[in-house]
Tab-separated table of C-alpha atoms and ligand atoms in Angstrom:
chain	number	residue	atom	x	y	z
A	130	MET	CA	-21.810	-38.292	61.996
A	131	LEU	CA	-22.957	-37.948	58.414
A	132	HIS	CA	-26.216	-36.001	58.358
A	133	VAL	CA	-28.677	-36.005	55.492
A	134	ASN	CA	-30.534	-32.970	54.229
A	135	GLU	CA	-33.588	-33.408	56.444
A	136	ASN	CA	-35.628	-31.111	54.251
A	137	TYR	CA	-36.159	-34.164	52.065
A	138	SER	CA	-38.273	-35.649	54.851
A	139	LYS	CA	-40.716	-32.768	54.416
A	140	ILE	CA	-41.688	-33.724	50.851
A	141	LYS	CA	-43.566	-36.815	49.716
A	142	PRO	CA	-41.129	-39.720	49.199
A	143	THR	CA	-42.166	-40.072	45.537
A	144	TYR	CA	-42.601	-37.445	42.846
A	145	LEU	CA	-46.261	-37.232	41.691
A	146	PHE	CA	-45.750	-38.739	38.247
A	147	ALA	CA	-43.490	-41.486	39.617
A	148	GLU	CA	-46.278	-42.426	42.084
A	149	ILE	CA	-48.786	-42.570	39.233
A	150	ALA	CA	-46.389	-44.649	37.130
A	151	HIS	CA	-46.094	-47.168	40.048
A	152	ARG	CA	-49.894	-47.463	40.308
A	153	VAL	CA	-50.243	-47.927	36.546
A	154	ALA	CA	-47.465	-50.546	36.493
A	155	ALA	CA	-49.169	-52.457	39.327
A	156	HIS	CA	-52.505	-52.358	37.462
A	157	GLN	CA	-50.838	-53.562	34.235
A	158	ALA	CA	-49.068	-56.398	36.116
A	159	ALA	CA	-52.388	-57.532	37.606
A	160	HIS	CA	-54.152	-57.227	34.215
A	161	PRO	CA	-51.587	-58.000	31.511
A	162	GLU	CA	-54.304	-58.038	28.848
A	163	ALA	CA	-55.484	-54.478	29.627
A	164	LYS	CA	-54.840	-51.928	26.892
A	165	ILE	CA	-54.070	-48.907	29.024
A	166	ILE	CA	-54.515	-45.408	27.544
A	167	ARG	CA	-52.217	-42.860	29.148
A	168	LEU	CA	-53.692	-39.386	29.566
A	169	GLY	CA	-51.749	-38.691	32.770
A	170	ILE	CA	-48.299	-37.106	32.517
A	171	GLY	CA	-48.107	-34.546	29.744
A	172	ASP	CA	-45.832	-36.545	27.507
A	173	VAL	CA	-46.030	-36.032	23.760
A	174	THR	CA	-46.910	-38.906	21.410
A	175	GLU	CA	-46.475	-37.398	17.940
A	176	PRO	CA	-42.995	-37.730	16.337
A	177	LEU	CA	-40.585	-34.864	15.887
A	178	CYS	CA	-41.469	-32.795	12.836
A	179	PRO	CA	-39.568	-33.303	9.542
A	180	ALA	CA	-37.674	-29.990	9.756
A	181	VAL	CA	-36.280	-30.950	13.174
A	182	ILE	CA	-35.369	-34.478	12.102
A	183	GLU	CA	-33.562	-33.222	8.997
A	184	ALA	CA	-31.582	-30.660	11.032
A	185	MET	CA	-30.637	-33.266	13.618
A	186	HIS	CA	-29.474	-35.701	10.909
A	187	LYS	CA	-27.205	-32.974	9.495
A	188	ALA	CA	-25.935	-32.265	12.996
A	189	VAL	CA	-25.104	-35.939	13.474
A	190	ASP	CA	-23.039	-35.747	10.283
A	191	ASP	CA	-21.208	-32.748	11.736
A	192	GLU	CA	-20.437	-34.647	14.955
A	193	ALA	CA	-19.338	-37.654	12.884
A	194	GLY	CA	-16.811	-35.449	11.092
A	195	LYS	CA	-18.706	-35.712	7.808
A	196	GLY	CA	-20.403	-32.314	7.931
A	197	GLU	CA	-19.516	-28.672	8.486
A	198	LYS	CA	-17.218	-29.333	11.433
A	199	PHE	CA	-16.854	-31.391	14.595
A	200	TYR	CA	-18.332	-29.857	17.763
A	201	GLY	CA	-17.093	-30.733	21.249
A	202	TYR	CA	-18.102	-28.755	24.326
A	203	GLY	CA	-20.442	-25.992	23.254
A	204	PRO	CA	-21.066	-22.636	24.935
A	205	GLU	CA	-22.876	-23.396	28.252
A	206	GLN	CA	-25.406	-20.613	27.517
A	207	GLY	CA	-26.310	-22.137	24.161
A	208	TYR	CA	-25.107	-21.707	20.566
A	209	ALA	CA	-25.599	-18.265	19.026
A	210	PHE	CA	-27.545	-19.764	16.089
A	211	LEU	CA	-30.243	-20.926	18.521
A	212	ARG	CA	-30.247	-17.921	20.860
A	213	ASP	CA	-30.542	-15.559	17.872
A	214	ALA	CA	-33.449	-17.549	16.395
A	215	ILE	CA	-35.269	-17.633	19.766
A	216	ALA	CA	-34.818	-13.896	20.344
A	217	LYS	CA	-36.100	-13.050	16.870
A	218	VAL	CA	-39.050	-15.422	16.494
A	219	ASP	CA	-40.321	-15.843	20.071
A	220	PHE	CA	-39.834	-12.221	21.099
A	221	GLN	CA	-38.661	-9.518	18.646
A	222	ASP	CA	-41.077	-10.530	15.852
A	223	ARG	CA	-43.852	-10.188	18.442
A	224	GLY	CA	-42.669	-6.684	19.368
A	225	ILE	CA	-41.059	-7.821	22.648
A	226	ASP	CA	-37.728	-6.351	23.722
A	227	ILE	CA	-35.624	-9.438	24.538
A	228	LYS	CA	-32.081	-9.833	23.208
A	229	ALA	CA	-30.227	-13.030	22.330
A	230	ASP	CA	-27.737	-12.566	25.189
A	231	GLU	CA	-30.652	-12.581	27.671
A	232	ILE	CA	-31.547	-16.154	26.632
A	233	LEU	CA	-29.846	-19.114	28.278
A	234	VAL	CA	-30.466	-22.468	26.615
A	235	SER	CA	-30.753	-25.539	28.842
A	236	ASP	CA	-31.833	-29.159	28.909
A	237	GLY	CA	-35.415	-28.248	29.789
A	238	ALA	CA	-37.717	-25.984	31.738
A	239	LYS	CA	-38.156	-28.472	34.597
A	240	CYS	CA	-34.442	-28.281	35.474
A	241	ASP	CA	-34.388	-24.493	35.188
A	242	CYS	CA	-37.575	-24.045	37.269
A	243	GLY	CA	-35.995	-26.278	39.905
A	244	ASN	CA	-32.504	-24.771	39.842
A	245	ILE	CA	-33.385	-21.076	39.742
A	246	GLN	CA	-34.086	-21.004	43.510
A	247	GLU	CA	-30.312	-21.453	44.126
A	248	LEU	CA	-29.883	-17.751	43.282
A	249	PHE	CA	-31.887	-16.616	46.312
A	250	ALA	CA	-31.262	-16.464	50.049
A	251	GLY	CA	-32.532	-19.359	52.159
A	252	ASP	CA	-35.082	-17.118	53.856
A	253	VAL	CA	-36.808	-15.641	50.824
A	254	ARG	CA	-40.521	-16.184	50.891
A	255	ILE	CA	-42.205	-17.987	48.032
A	256	ALA	CA	-45.795	-17.956	46.735
A	257	VAL	CA	-47.234	-20.489	44.326
A	258	GLY	CA	-50.676	-21.254	42.946
A	259	ASP	CA	-52.656	-24.084	44.505
A	260	PRO	CA	-52.952	-26.450	42.611
A	261	VAL	CA	-49.438	-26.189	41.211
A	262	TYR	CA	-46.754	-27.981	39.165
A	263	PRO	CA	-45.003	-29.797	42.035
A	264	VAL	CA	-41.450	-28.860	40.970
A	265	TYR	CA	-41.738	-25.252	42.217
A	266	VAL	CA	-42.710	-26.386	45.704
A	267	ASP	CA	-40.551	-29.488	46.119
A	268	THR	CA	-37.332	-27.784	44.996
A	269	ASN	CA	-37.851	-24.948	47.477
A	270	VAL	CA	-38.694	-27.320	50.317
A	271	MET	CA	-35.553	-29.331	49.503
A	272	ALA	CA	-33.630	-26.062	49.960
A	273	GLY	CA	-35.261	-25.410	53.339
A	274	ARG	CA	-38.010	-22.992	52.289
A	275	ASP	CA	-41.037	-24.804	53.585
A	276	ASP	CA	-43.184	-21.860	54.629
A	277	ILE	CA	-44.752	-21.391	51.222
A	278	THR	CA	-47.741	-19.126	50.597
A	279	LEU	CA	-50.446	-20.791	48.564
A	280	LEU	CA	-52.574	-18.713	46.196
A	281	PRO	CA	-55.825	-20.602	45.707
A	282	CYS	CA	-56.680	-21.121	42.029
A	283	THR	CA	-60.365	-21.948	42.060
A	284	ALA	CA	-63.405	-21.705	39.832
A	285	ALA	CA	-64.284	-18.524	41.777
A	286	ASN	CA	-61.212	-16.677	40.400
A	287	ASN	CA	-61.179	-18.534	37.040
A	288	PHE	CA	-58.024	-20.232	38.319
A	289	VAL	CA	-56.066	-16.957	38.080
A	290	PRO	CA	-55.339	-15.498	41.542
A	291	GLY	CA	-54.186	-11.852	41.610
A	292	PRO	CA	-51.813	-10.065	43.979
A	293	GLU	CA	-54.838	-9.054	46.064
A	294	THR	CA	-54.846	-12.716	47.213
A	295	LEU	CA	-51.840	-11.779	49.358
A	296	THR	CA	-53.995	-9.449	51.454
A	297	THR	CA	-57.149	-11.554	51.537
A	298	ASP	CA	-58.401	-11.906	55.087
A	299	ASP	CA	-58.436	-15.673	55.634
A	300	ARG	CA	-57.750	-15.477	59.383
A	301	THR	CA	-59.572	-18.057	61.383
A	302	ASP	CA	-58.376	-16.814	64.785
A	303	GLY	CA	-60.799	-13.896	64.953
A	304	GLY	CA	-57.999	-11.326	64.389
A	305	SER	CA	-59.294	-7.800	63.874
A	306	GLY	CA	-58.143	-4.791	61.867
A	307	ALA	CA	-56.939	-4.756	58.274
A	308	PRO	CA	-55.191	-8.002	57.285
A	309	GLU	CA	-51.407	-7.743	56.972
A	310	PRO	CA	-50.106	-8.526	53.483
A	311	ARG	CA	-48.595	-12.003	53.446
A	312	PRO	CA	-44.834	-11.587	53.238
A	313	VAL	CA	-43.811	-12.875	49.811
A	314	ASP	CA	-40.644	-12.099	47.822
A	315	ILE	CA	-41.068	-14.376	44.790
A	316	VAL	CA	-44.195	-15.598	43.054
A	317	TYR	CA	-44.226	-18.487	40.576
A	318	LEU	CA	-46.817	-18.041	37.820
A	319	CYS	CA	-47.558	-20.552	35.058
A	320	TYR	CA	-49.881	-19.624	32.135
A	321	PRO	CA	-51.312	-21.412	30.240
A	322	ASN	CA	-51.535	-23.124	33.559
A	323	ASN	CA	-50.392	-26.558	34.544
A	324	PRO	CA	-52.523	-28.240	35.846
A	325	THR	CA	-55.762	-26.287	35.375
A	326	GLY	CA	-55.390	-25.377	31.685
A	327	ALA	CA	-56.507	-21.837	32.518
A	328	VAL	CA	-55.028	-18.820	30.738
A	329	ALA	CA	-54.340	-15.348	32.151
A	330	THR	CA	-55.229	-12.144	30.356
A	331	LYS	CA	-52.681	-9.384	29.849
A	332	ALA	CA	-54.505	-7.233	32.447
A	333	GLU	CA	-54.270	-10.064	35.009
A	334	LEU	CA	-50.543	-10.535	34.433
A	335	GLN	CA	-49.960	-6.778	34.384
A	336	LYS	CA	-51.325	-6.595	37.951
A	337	TRP	CA	-48.619	-9.037	39.085
A	338	VAL	CA	-45.920	-7.093	37.238
A	339	ASP	CA	-47.077	-3.802	38.793
A	340	TRP	CA	-47.113	-5.465	42.250
A	341	ALA	CA	-43.585	-6.809	41.724
A	342	ASN	CA	-42.178	-3.504	40.508
A	343	ALA	CA	-43.880	-1.492	43.257
A	344	ASN	CA	-42.565	-3.756	46.004
A	345	GLN	CA	-39.147	-5.000	44.742
A	346	LYS	CA	-40.491	-8.523	44.190
A	347	LEU	CA	-39.734	-11.098	41.505
A	348	ILE	CA	-41.962	-13.149	39.195
A	349	LEU	CA	-40.829	-16.571	37.948
A	350	PHE	CA	-43.011	-17.093	34.906
A	351	ASP	CA	-43.369	-20.576	33.424
A	352	ALA	CA	-44.517	-20.271	29.802
A	353	ALA	CA	-43.915	-23.920	28.852
A	354	TYR	CA	-47.366	-24.178	27.229
A	355	GLU	CA	-47.511	-20.829	25.375
A	356	ALA	CA	-47.502	-22.511	21.938
A	357	PHE	CA	-51.006	-23.889	22.690
A	358	ILE	CA	-52.520	-20.390	22.895
A	359	ARG	CA	-54.929	-19.792	20.033
A	360	THR	CA	-57.181	-17.097	21.556
A	361	PRO	CA	-56.062	-13.691	20.215
A	362	GLY	CA	-54.854	-11.270	22.899
A	363	ILE	CA	-53.787	-13.888	25.458
A	364	PRO	CA	-50.133	-13.132	26.282
A	365	HIS	CA	-47.517	-15.679	25.196
A	366	SER	CA	-44.848	-14.065	27.382
A	367	ILE	CA	-44.769	-12.109	30.626
A	368	TYR	CA	-42.666	-9.548	28.749
A	369	GLU	CA	-45.771	-8.452	26.865
A	370	CYS	CA	-46.560	-6.590	30.103
A	371	GLU	CA	-45.159	-3.126	30.681
A	372	GLY	CA	-42.212	-3.188	33.082
A	373	ALA	CA	-41.762	-6.988	33.176
A	374	ARG	CA	-38.137	-6.763	32.071
A	375	LYS	CA	-37.353	-5.338	35.514
A	376	CYS	CA	-39.089	-8.004	37.602
A	377	ALA	CA	-39.537	-11.290	35.737
A	378	ILE	CA	-37.635	-14.361	34.643
A	379	GLU	CA	-39.369	-16.580	32.067
A	380	PHE	CA	-39.010	-20.307	31.402
A	381	ARG	CA	-39.695	-21.846	27.995
A	382	SER	CA	-39.605	-25.428	26.802
A	383	PHE	CA	-39.343	-27.295	23.528
A	384	SER	CA	-40.978	-30.339	25.123
A	385	LYS	CA	-44.599	-29.607	24.365
A	386	THR	CA	-43.924	-27.032	21.647
A	387	ALA	CA	-41.892	-29.388	19.446
A	388	GLY	CA	-42.036	-32.850	20.992
A	389	PHE	CA	-38.690	-32.642	22.847
A	390	THR	CA	-39.782	-34.384	26.078
A	391	GLY	CA	-37.162	-37.059	25.446
A	392	ILE	CA	-34.596	-34.971	23.559
A	393	ARG	CA	-34.541	-32.311	26.303
A	394	CYS	CA	-34.192	-28.617	25.472
A	395	GLY	CA	-35.552	-25.426	26.936
A	396	TYR	CA	-34.400	-21.943	27.766
A	397	THR	CA	-34.641	-19.300	30.433
A	398	VAL	CA	-34.922	-15.566	29.771
A	399	VAL	CA	-33.132	-13.373	32.304
A	400	PRO	CA	-33.324	-9.750	31.161
A	401	SER	CA	-30.314	-7.571	32.001
A	402	ASP	CA	-32.614	-5.283	34.039
A	403	VAL	CA	-33.912	-7.922	36.477
A	404	VAL	CA	-32.382	-7.667	39.944
A	405	ALA	CA	-32.586	-8.953	43.508
A	406	TYR	CA	-30.962	-7.289	46.522
A	407	ASP	CA	-27.992	-7.991	48.802
A	408	ALA	CA	-28.108	-7.610	52.585
A	409	ALA	CA	-27.130	-3.948	52.299
A	410	GLY	CA	-30.047	-3.324	49.926
A	411	ASN	CA	-27.887	-2.998	46.783
A	412	ALA	CA	-29.443	-4.221	43.543
A	413	VAL	CA	-27.703	-7.333	42.175
A	414	PRO	CA	-28.430	-8.279	38.535
A	415	LEU	CA	-29.590	-11.881	38.239
A	416	LYS	CA	-28.368	-12.556	34.697
A	417	PRO	CA	-24.652	-12.809	35.676
A	418	MET	CA	-25.628	-15.029	38.627
A	419	TRP	CA	-27.674	-17.433	36.481
A	420	THR	CA	-24.898	-17.425	33.871
A	421	ARG	CA	-22.377	-18.268	36.612
A	422	ARG	CA	-24.595	-21.037	37.924
A	423	GLN	CA	-25.137	-22.598	34.506
A	424	THR	CA	-21.514	-22.314	33.383
A	425	THR	CA	-20.415	-23.983	36.638
A	426	LYS	CA	-22.948	-26.782	36.875
A	427	PHE	CA	-24.042	-27.417	33.301
A	428	ASN	CA	-22.202	-28.148	30.084
A	429	GLY	CA	-24.901	-27.076	27.700
A	430	ALA	CA	-27.534	-28.948	25.663
A	431	SER	CA	-25.941	-31.030	22.921
A	432	TYR	CA	-25.121	-29.505	19.527
A	433	ILE	CA	-27.445	-32.020	17.844
A	434	THR	CA	-30.307	-31.041	20.169
A	435	GLN	CA	-29.750	-27.332	19.606
A	436	ARG	CA	-29.633	-27.747	15.827
A	437	GLY	CA	-32.990	-29.548	16.119
A	438	ALA	CA	-34.377	-26.744	18.302
A	439	ALA	CA	-33.179	-24.074	15.884
A	440	ALA	CA	-35.080	-25.842	13.060
A	441	VAL	CA	-38.306	-25.155	14.985
A	442	TYR	CA	-37.779	-21.484	14.054
A	443	THR	CA	-37.553	-22.033	10.273
A	444	PRO	CA	-40.780	-21.371	8.331
A	445	GLU	CA	-41.203	-25.160	7.807
A	446	GLY	CA	-40.533	-25.874	11.492
A	447	GLN	CA	-43.038	-23.228	12.563
A	448	ALA	CA	-45.767	-24.616	10.283
A	449	GLN	CA	-45.082	-28.254	11.203
A	450	THR	CA	-44.968	-27.738	14.988
A	451	ARG	CA	-48.131	-25.616	14.824
A	452	ALA	CA	-49.910	-28.411	12.957
A	453	THR	CA	-48.922	-30.953	15.643
A	454	ILE	CA	-50.154	-28.672	18.428
A	455	ASP	CA	-53.418	-28.164	16.522
A	456	PHE	CA	-53.743	-31.931	16.444
A	457	TYR	CA	-53.400	-32.150	20.249
A	458	LEU	CA	-55.799	-29.235	20.682
A	459	GLU	CA	-58.384	-31.104	18.613
A	460	ASN	CA	-57.910	-34.124	20.915
A	461	GLY	CA	-58.633	-31.799	23.829
A	462	ARG	CA	-61.675	-30.334	22.125
A	463	LEU	CA	-63.148	-33.803	21.504
A	464	MET	CA	-62.598	-34.901	25.097
A	465	LYS	CA	-63.968	-31.664	26.494
A	466	GLU	CA	-67.090	-31.958	24.346
A	467	ALA	CA	-67.648	-35.520	25.588
A	468	LEU	CA	-67.121	-34.638	29.234
A	469	LEU	CA	-69.438	-31.625	29.013
A	470	ALA	CA	-72.091	-33.897	27.474
A	471	LEU	CA	-71.593	-36.264	30.416
A	472	GLY	CA	-72.416	-33.356	32.747
A	473	TYR	CA	-68.932	-32.454	33.985
A	474	THR	CA	-67.555	-28.961	34.385
A	475	VAL	CA	-64.285	-28.632	32.489
A	476	THR	CA	-61.649	-25.877	32.335
A	477	GLY	CA	-58.808	-25.718	29.828
A	478	GLY	CA	-58.512	-27.710	26.621
A	479	GLY	CA	-58.719	-24.584	24.448
A	480	ASP	CA	-55.355	-22.795	24.810
A	481	SER	CA	-53.707	-25.631	26.694
A	482	PRO	CA	-53.096	-29.382	26.420
A	483	TYR	CA	-54.784	-30.002	29.760
A	484	LEU	CA	-58.433	-30.452	30.765
A	485	TRP	CA	-59.248	-29.788	34.420
A	486	VAL	CA	-62.365	-31.720	35.263
A	487	ASN	CA	-64.479	-31.206	38.368
A	488	VAL	CA	-65.273	-34.756	39.529
A	489	LYS	CA	-67.251	-33.673	42.589
A	490	GLY	CA	-65.463	-36.185	44.808
A	491	ASP	CA	-62.153	-37.627	45.930
A	492	SER	CA	-59.666	-37.244	43.094
A	493	TRP	CA	-57.501	-40.313	43.900
A	494	GLU	CA	-60.700	-42.417	44.072
A	495	PHE	CA	-61.802	-41.066	40.689
A	496	PHE	CA	-58.316	-41.700	39.282
A	497	ASP	CA	-58.473	-45.317	40.556
A	498	LYS	CA	-61.965	-45.803	39.123
A	499	LEU	CA	-60.886	-44.665	35.650
A	500	LEU	CA	-57.736	-46.792	35.832
A	501	LYS	CA	-59.491	-49.938	37.057
A	502	GLU	CA	-62.768	-49.701	35.136
A	503	ALA	CA	-61.679	-47.984	31.928
A	504	ASN	CA	-57.921	-48.606	31.776
A	505	VAL	CA	-57.505	-44.852	31.339
A	506	VAL	CA	-54.749	-42.997	33.215
A	507	THR	CA	-55.373	-39.419	34.351
A	508	THR	CA	-53.760	-37.301	37.080
A	509	PRO	CA	-55.602	-36.769	40.381
A	510	GLY	CA	-55.949	-33.083	41.216
A	511	ALA	CA	-54.920	-33.644	44.845
A	512	GLY	CA	-51.443	-34.500	43.546
A	513	PHE	CA	-51.034	-30.852	42.584
A	514	GLY	CA	-52.100	-29.455	45.967
A	515	LYS	CA	-54.962	-29.156	48.415
A	516	ALA	CA	-57.070	-26.945	46.133
A	517	GLY	CA	-56.737	-29.580	43.385
A	518	GLU	CA	-58.860	-31.998	45.413
A	519	GLY	CA	-62.144	-32.699	43.632
A	520	TYR	CA	-60.569	-32.469	40.175
A	521	ILE	CA	-58.639	-34.651	37.755
A	522	ARG	CA	-56.330	-33.484	34.991
A	523	ILE	CA	-56.605	-35.107	31.556
A	524	SER	CA	-53.818	-34.627	29.033
A	525	SER	CA	-54.531	-34.222	25.302
A	526	PHE	CA	-51.266	-35.867	24.291
A	527	ASN	CA	-52.168	-39.103	22.549
A	528	SER	CA	-53.121	-40.566	19.177
A	529	ARG	CA	-56.566	-39.724	17.788
A	530	ALA	CA	-57.514	-43.394	17.905
A	531	ASN	CA	-56.638	-43.633	21.612
A	532	VAL	CA	-58.475	-40.421	22.425
A	533	LEU	CA	-61.630	-41.639	20.671
A	534	GLU	CA	-61.313	-44.993	22.415
A	535	ALA	CA	-60.825	-43.275	25.790
A	536	ILE	CA	-63.967	-41.198	25.186
A	537	GLU	CA	-65.985	-44.368	24.498
A	538	ARG	CA	-64.637	-46.010	27.659
A	539	LEU	CA	-65.396	-42.935	29.798
A	540	LYS	CA	-68.936	-42.876	28.442
A	541	LYS	CA	-69.375	-46.482	29.640
A	542	VAL	CA	-68.105	-45.979	33.186
A	543	LEU	CA	-69.233	-42.448	34.030
B	834	MLT	C1	-46.851	-32.699	33.462
B	834	MLT	O1	-47.483	-33.692	33.097
B	834	MLT	O2	-47.246	-31.944	34.359
B	834	MLT	C2	-45.559	-32.404	32.796
B	834	MLT	O3	-45.372	-33.226	31.715
B	834	MLT	C3	-44.452	-32.594	33.693
B	834	MLT	C4	-43.256	-31.879	33.211
B	834	MLT	O4	-43.281	-31.166	32.228
B	834	MLT	O5	-42.227	-32.061	33.901
């Protein structure tokens, strides 16, 4: 008999943002006249910047045989022109020791965050923040790892749990003696955080790196939102921490940095020093494994896409993408100011495109209220995990006119 992968029955039948899209579509169908403002999924609204567009036009000419040369299959790890630019601008210019051959270009951070778990044994133990970007959890559950340790991210810890969370005594069975550390092999960290918008200091990230190096653990660091950091001193990369080359893999994305949510491009950094262990306890470098995985299952992001991504690293591209992010940050600042004036407690919105709003009640109910009464789409915190209940996430990605209109509507219904 043909058996399905029953792990799929352990996850919700619909992905969070697909569920929200269904609800919004149903509301629009029932109220065709409603002008819905979407502040739910973090999808960009501003166009690609001129430097990127120009580079992509030139790349189209190349592919049409009118330019430099015709490109067919590219290197699965990414073209050297892009990997060199990434290594220089994102890392070496910031004093971080990452080389071009440690960067593997892909079609986005979501795919890489989801696929990376294929490198590890079925019984490795995973820890994630709660609330959390659902991809880390769902992809591990699909692979049979459903005993996941949740690290509560709450107002009490400024939404940044530390490794001490793994030994916090949360027993409810009256157990005595010192609490046993929760057995965890891999921790997923995301800062600036999705969904809470919180940022982690270097000292906070260093604690995780020290924990990982002292205990042969691994950090999977999602830095998809690093370009939104404006506060000096907040790390843009886990590799700003001492020793992180030995214990961390980092995911980066052009989606929010440069408006590539539809174009699709990202990259994963796997330093040559980062290892996991075989059954005999021998260290196995992860870079050759990830390279093998990508070269087998992936044919590389398109040449046109990678030319566009490389243009982000030109002086014009840097200035133009920064200006677009500043625009979104100003959207966030305006919404945060309005919500604070309405008496809400809000995290994020400064170094992140997300506002995390304490709604002091059921988050799906609050989501429905804003959808039905204000035609404004948000994301209910409960969709990101149990500790997200009581919050909604508001995205800063929209036009200024829509953001101002959303603020007026919120003022009327809240
Ligand atoms: C989000 O809204 O959380 C993100 O846009 C989802 C993603 O990047 O896949």
